[in-house]
Short mmCIF file of C-alpha atoms in Angstrom, two decimals:
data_model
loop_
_atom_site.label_atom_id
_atom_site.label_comp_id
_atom_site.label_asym_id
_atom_site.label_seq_id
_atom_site.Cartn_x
_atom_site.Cartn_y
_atom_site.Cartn_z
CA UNK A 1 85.01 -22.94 -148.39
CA UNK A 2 87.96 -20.42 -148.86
CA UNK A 3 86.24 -18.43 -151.61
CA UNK A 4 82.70 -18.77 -150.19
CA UNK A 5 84.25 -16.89 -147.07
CA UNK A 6 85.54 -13.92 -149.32
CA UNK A 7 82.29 -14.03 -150.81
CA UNK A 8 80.35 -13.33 -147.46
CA UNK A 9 83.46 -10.82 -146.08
CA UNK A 10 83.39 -8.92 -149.52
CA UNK A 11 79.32 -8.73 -148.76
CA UNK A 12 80.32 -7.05 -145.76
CA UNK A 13 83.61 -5.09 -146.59
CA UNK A 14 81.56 -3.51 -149.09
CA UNK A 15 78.22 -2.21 -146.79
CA UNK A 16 81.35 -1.48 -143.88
CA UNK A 17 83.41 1.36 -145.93
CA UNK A 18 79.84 2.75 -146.93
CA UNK A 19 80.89 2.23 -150.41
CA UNK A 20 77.63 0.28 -151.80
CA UNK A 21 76.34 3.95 -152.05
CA UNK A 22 78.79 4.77 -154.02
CA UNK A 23 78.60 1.75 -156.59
CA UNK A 24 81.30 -0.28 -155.23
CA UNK A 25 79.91 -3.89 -155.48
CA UNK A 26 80.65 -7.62 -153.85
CA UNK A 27 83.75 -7.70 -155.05
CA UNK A 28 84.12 -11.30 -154.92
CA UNK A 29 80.45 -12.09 -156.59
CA UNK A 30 79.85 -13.75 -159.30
CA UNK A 31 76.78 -14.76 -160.70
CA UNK A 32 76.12 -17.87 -163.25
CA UNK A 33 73.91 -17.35 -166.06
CA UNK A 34 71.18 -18.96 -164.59
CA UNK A 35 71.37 -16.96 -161.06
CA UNK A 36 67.94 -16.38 -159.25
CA UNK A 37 66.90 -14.11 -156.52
CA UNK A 38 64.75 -15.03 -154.03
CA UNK A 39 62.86 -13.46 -150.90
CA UNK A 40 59.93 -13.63 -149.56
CA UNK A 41 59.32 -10.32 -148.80
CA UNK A 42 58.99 -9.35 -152.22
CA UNK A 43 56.05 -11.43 -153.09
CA UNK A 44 58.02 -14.83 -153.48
CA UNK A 45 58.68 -13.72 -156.49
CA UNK A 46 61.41 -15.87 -158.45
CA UNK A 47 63.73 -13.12 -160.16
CA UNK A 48 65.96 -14.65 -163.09
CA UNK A 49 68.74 -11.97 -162.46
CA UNK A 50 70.57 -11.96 -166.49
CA UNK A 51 66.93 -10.46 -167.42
CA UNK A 52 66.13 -8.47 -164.69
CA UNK A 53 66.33 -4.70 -165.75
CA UNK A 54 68.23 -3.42 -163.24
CA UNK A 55 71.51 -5.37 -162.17
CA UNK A 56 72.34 -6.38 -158.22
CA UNK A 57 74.79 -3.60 -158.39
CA UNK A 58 72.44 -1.12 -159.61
CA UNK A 59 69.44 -2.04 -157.32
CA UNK A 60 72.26 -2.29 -153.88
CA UNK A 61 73.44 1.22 -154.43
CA UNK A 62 69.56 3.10 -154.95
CA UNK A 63 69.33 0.93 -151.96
CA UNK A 64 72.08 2.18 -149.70
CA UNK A 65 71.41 5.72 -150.95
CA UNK A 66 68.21 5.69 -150.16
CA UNK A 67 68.86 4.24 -147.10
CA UNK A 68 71.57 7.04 -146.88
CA UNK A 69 69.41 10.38 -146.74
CA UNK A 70 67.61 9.63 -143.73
CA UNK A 71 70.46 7.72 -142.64
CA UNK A 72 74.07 8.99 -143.28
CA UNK A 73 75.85 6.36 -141.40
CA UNK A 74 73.60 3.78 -142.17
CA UNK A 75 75.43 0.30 -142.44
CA UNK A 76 76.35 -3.03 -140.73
CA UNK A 77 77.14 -2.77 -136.94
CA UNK A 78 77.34 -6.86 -136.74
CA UNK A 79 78.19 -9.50 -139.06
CA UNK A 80 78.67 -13.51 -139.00
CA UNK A 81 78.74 -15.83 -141.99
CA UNK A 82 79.21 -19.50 -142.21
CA UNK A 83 80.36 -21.41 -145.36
CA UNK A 84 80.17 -24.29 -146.36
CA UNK A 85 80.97 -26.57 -149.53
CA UNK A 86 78.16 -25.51 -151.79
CA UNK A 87 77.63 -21.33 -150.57
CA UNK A 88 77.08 -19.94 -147.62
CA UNK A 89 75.19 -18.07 -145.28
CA UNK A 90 74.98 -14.99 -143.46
CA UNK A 91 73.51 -12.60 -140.91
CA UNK A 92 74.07 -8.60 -141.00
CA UNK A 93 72.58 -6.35 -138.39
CA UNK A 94 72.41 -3.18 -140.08
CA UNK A 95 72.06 0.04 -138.35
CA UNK A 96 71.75 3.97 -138.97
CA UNK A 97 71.13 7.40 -137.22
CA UNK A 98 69.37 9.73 -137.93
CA UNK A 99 69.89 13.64 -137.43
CA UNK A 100 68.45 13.65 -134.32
CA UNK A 101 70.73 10.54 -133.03
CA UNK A 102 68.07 8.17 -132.39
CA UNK A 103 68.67 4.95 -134.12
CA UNK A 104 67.05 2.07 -136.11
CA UNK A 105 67.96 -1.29 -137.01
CA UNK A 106 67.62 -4.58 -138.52
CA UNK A 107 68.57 -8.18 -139.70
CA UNK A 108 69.14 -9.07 -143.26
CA UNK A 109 70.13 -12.68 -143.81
CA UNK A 110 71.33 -14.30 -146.61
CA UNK A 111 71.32 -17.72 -148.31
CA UNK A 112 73.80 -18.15 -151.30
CA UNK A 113 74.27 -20.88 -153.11
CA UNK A 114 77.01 -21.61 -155.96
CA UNK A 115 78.18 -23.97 -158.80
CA UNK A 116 81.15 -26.10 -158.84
CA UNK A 117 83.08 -22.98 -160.38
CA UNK A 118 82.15 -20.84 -157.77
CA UNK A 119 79.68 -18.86 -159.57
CA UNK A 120 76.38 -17.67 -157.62
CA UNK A 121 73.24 -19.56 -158.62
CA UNK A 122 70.73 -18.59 -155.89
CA UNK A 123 70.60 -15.79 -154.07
CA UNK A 124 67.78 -15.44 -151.22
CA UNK A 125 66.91 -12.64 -148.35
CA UNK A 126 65.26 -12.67 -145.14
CA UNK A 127 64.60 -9.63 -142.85
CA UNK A 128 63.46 -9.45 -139.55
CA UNK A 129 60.43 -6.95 -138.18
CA UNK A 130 62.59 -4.18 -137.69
CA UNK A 131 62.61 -3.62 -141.20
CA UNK A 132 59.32 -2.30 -141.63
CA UNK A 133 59.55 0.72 -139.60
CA UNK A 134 63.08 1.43 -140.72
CA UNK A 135 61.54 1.28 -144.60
CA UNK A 136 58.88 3.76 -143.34
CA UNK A 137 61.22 6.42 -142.52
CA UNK A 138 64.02 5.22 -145.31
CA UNK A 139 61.65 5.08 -148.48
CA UNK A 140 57.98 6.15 -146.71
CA UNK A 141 56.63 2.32 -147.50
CA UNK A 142 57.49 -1.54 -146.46
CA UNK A 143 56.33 -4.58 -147.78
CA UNK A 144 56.25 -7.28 -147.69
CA UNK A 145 55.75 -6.51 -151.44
CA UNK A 146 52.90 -9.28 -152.56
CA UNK A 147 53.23 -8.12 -156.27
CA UNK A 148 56.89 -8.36 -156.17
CA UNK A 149 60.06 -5.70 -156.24
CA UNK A 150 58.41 -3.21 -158.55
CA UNK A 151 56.40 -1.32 -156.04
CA UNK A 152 59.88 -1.33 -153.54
CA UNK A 153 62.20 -0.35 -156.47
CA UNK A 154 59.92 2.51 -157.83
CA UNK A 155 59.83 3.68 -153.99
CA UNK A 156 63.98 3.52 -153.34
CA UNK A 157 63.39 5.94 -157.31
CA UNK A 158 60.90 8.27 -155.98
CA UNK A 159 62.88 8.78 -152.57
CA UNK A 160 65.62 9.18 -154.52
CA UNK A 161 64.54 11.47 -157.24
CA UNK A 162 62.88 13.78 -154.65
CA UNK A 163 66.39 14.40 -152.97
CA UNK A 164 67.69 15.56 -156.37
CA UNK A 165 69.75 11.98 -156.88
CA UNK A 166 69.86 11.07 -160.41
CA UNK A 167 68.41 7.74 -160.63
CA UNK A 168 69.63 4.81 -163.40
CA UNK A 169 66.93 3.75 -165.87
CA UNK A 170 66.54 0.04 -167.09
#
């Protein structure tokens, strides 16, 4: 249960310094060659993540600089995780301002699962409500994405690519 704690912390040491925007990644993660990703707000769509196109690290910093533009401090203002044997889980409330000072919010949580060595073999999301109206102003869409993460990715590009941000290709 040691490690899977540094897993969750490293989760949120990373979002905390702002650094995901940057490319820093979960310093601690790990994933097994057979690592999924799961949430149902992207269509239940099962995502093998070793032939995904774009990596976790990749996807988590268009993400947080998406996120970033419309809001610069945007990042987790609560945090709790619980491990146990097998993984853990964990519940960020993430928050940003925007220019003006008003604020919006909202819960991510996470399911992780892991092998005997440690390494990550299922990775799922949840989000509460909030998250639609934050992903209107962030990215000008929310989902939940029926067809899957294409239609959110290309979104987090096209934000990202109108700022002037150079965006990674797969």
């Amino acid at each position: 249960m040691v490690l899977h704690r540094r897993m969750a912390e490293s989760y949120h040491a990373a979002y905390a310094r702002l650094a995901v925007k940057e490319g820093a990644s979960y310093e601690e993660w790990v994933f097994s060659d057979d690592a999924v990703y799961w949430s149902p707000y992207f269509g239940n769509e099962l995502i093998e993540l070793r032939s995904h196109p774009i990596s976790v690290s990749t996807s988590a910093t268009m993400e947080a600089k998406a996120y970033s533009l419309s809001f610069p401090d945007w990042g987790p203002v609560e945090f709790a995780a619980w491990p146990a044997d097998n993984g853990f889980a964990m519940k960020t409330l993430f928050e940003g301002h925007r220019e003006d000072g008003s604020a919006m919010n909202f819960y991510s949580y996470g399911f992780v699962l892991t092998n005997e060595q440690g390494a990550i073999t299922r990775w799922e999301t949840h989000v509460s409500e909030g998250y639609n109206d934050f992903l209107d102003v962030a990215i000008g869409i929310h989902g939940p994405f029926r067809d899957g993460a294409d239609a959110y990715m290309q979104a987090l590009a096209r934000t990202l690519r109108a700022a002037g941000v150079d965006v990674p290709t797969p």
